[in-house]
Coordinates of C-alpha atoms in Angstrom, one line a residue:
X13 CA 0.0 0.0 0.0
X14 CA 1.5 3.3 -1.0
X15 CA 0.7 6.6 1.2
X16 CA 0.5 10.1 -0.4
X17 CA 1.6 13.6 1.5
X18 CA 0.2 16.8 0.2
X19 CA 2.9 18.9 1.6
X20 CA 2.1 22.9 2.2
X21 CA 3.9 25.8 3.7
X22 CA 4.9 29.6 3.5
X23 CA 5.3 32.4 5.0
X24 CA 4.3 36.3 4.6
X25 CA 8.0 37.5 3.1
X26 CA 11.2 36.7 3.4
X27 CA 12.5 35.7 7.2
X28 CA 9.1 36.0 8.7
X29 CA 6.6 33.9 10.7
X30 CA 5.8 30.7 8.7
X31 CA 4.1 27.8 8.8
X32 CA 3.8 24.5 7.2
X33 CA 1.3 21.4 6.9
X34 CA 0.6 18.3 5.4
X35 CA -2.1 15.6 5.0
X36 CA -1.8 11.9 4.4
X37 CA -4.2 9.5 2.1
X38 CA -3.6 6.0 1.3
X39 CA -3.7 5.0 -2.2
X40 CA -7.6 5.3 -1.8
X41 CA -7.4 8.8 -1.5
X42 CA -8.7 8.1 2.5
X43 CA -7.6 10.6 5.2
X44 CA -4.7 8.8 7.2
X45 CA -3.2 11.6 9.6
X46 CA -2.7 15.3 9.4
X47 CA 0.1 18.1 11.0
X48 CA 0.7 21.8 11.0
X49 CA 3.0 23.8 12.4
X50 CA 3.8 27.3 13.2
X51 CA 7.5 27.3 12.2
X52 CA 8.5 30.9 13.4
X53 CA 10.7 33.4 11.9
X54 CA 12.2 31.4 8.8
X55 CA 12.1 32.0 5.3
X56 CA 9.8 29.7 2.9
X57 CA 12.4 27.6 1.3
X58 CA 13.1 26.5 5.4
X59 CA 9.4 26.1 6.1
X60 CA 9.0 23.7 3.2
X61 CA 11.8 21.5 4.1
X62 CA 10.0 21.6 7.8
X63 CA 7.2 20.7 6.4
X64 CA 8.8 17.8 4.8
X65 CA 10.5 16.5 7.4
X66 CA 7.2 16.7 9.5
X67 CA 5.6 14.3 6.9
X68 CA 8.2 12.0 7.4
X69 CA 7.8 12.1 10.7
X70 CA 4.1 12.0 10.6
X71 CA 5.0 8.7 8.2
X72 CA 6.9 6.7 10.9
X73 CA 4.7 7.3 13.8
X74 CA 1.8 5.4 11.4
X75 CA 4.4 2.7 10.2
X76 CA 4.2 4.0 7.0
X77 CA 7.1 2.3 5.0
X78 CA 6.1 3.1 0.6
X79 CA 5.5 7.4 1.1
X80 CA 5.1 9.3 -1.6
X81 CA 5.8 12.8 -0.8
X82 CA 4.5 15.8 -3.0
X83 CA 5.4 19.3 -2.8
X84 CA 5.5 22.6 -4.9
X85 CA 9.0 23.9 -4.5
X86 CA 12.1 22.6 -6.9
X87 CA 14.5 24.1 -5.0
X88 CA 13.6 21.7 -1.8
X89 CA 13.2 19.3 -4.0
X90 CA 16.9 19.3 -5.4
X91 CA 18.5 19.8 -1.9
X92 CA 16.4 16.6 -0.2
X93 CA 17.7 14.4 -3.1
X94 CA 21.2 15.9 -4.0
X95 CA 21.7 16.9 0.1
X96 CA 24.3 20.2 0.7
X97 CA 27.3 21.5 2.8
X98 CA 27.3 21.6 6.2
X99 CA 27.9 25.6 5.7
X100 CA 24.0 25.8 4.2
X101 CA 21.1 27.4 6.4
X102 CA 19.3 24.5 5.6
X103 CA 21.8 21.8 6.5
X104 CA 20.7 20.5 9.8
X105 CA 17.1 20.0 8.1
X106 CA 18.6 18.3 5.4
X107 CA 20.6 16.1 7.6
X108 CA 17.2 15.2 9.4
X109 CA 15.2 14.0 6.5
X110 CA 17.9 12.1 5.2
X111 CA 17.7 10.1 8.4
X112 CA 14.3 9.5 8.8

């Protein structure tokens, strides 16, 4: 059985008070689990990648093993599958989805 995130987040401009959620339905289209989260003071490229890691999160606490994760930004596309430098602002995000 395969699980499908629809991934959400943003924020007002650049740096500001953000938030991000997600829902999860199984390959029925049936509601599985939900999350949001008020992020804080990050930009939106940061707030997506929250909002990704949250749906893995959300993922494992359900025993979720086949996710497919969708999502409306390239760029935080790119860095979750090619990862970055440690020197990124978006490393230590990076680092945690890669573990999950």
């Amino acid at each position: 059985m395969e699980f499908c995130f629809h991934d959400g987040a943003g924020c007002k401009d650049q740096a500001s008070s953000a938030a991000c959620g997600g829902v999860a339905r199984n390959d029925h289209g049936l509601f599985i689990g939900a999350f949001t989260w008020n992020v804080g003071s990050c930009t939106s490229l940061q707030a997506k990648l929250c909002g990704v890691l949250s749906s893995l999160n959300l993922a494992l606490h359900y025993g979720l093993s086949k996710v497919v994760l969708e999502m409306d930004s390239l760029t935080a596309c790119e860095l979750v599958r090619s990862g970055v430098v440690d020197s990124h602002p978006c490393a230590a995000l990076i680092r945690g989805i890669h573990s999950r």
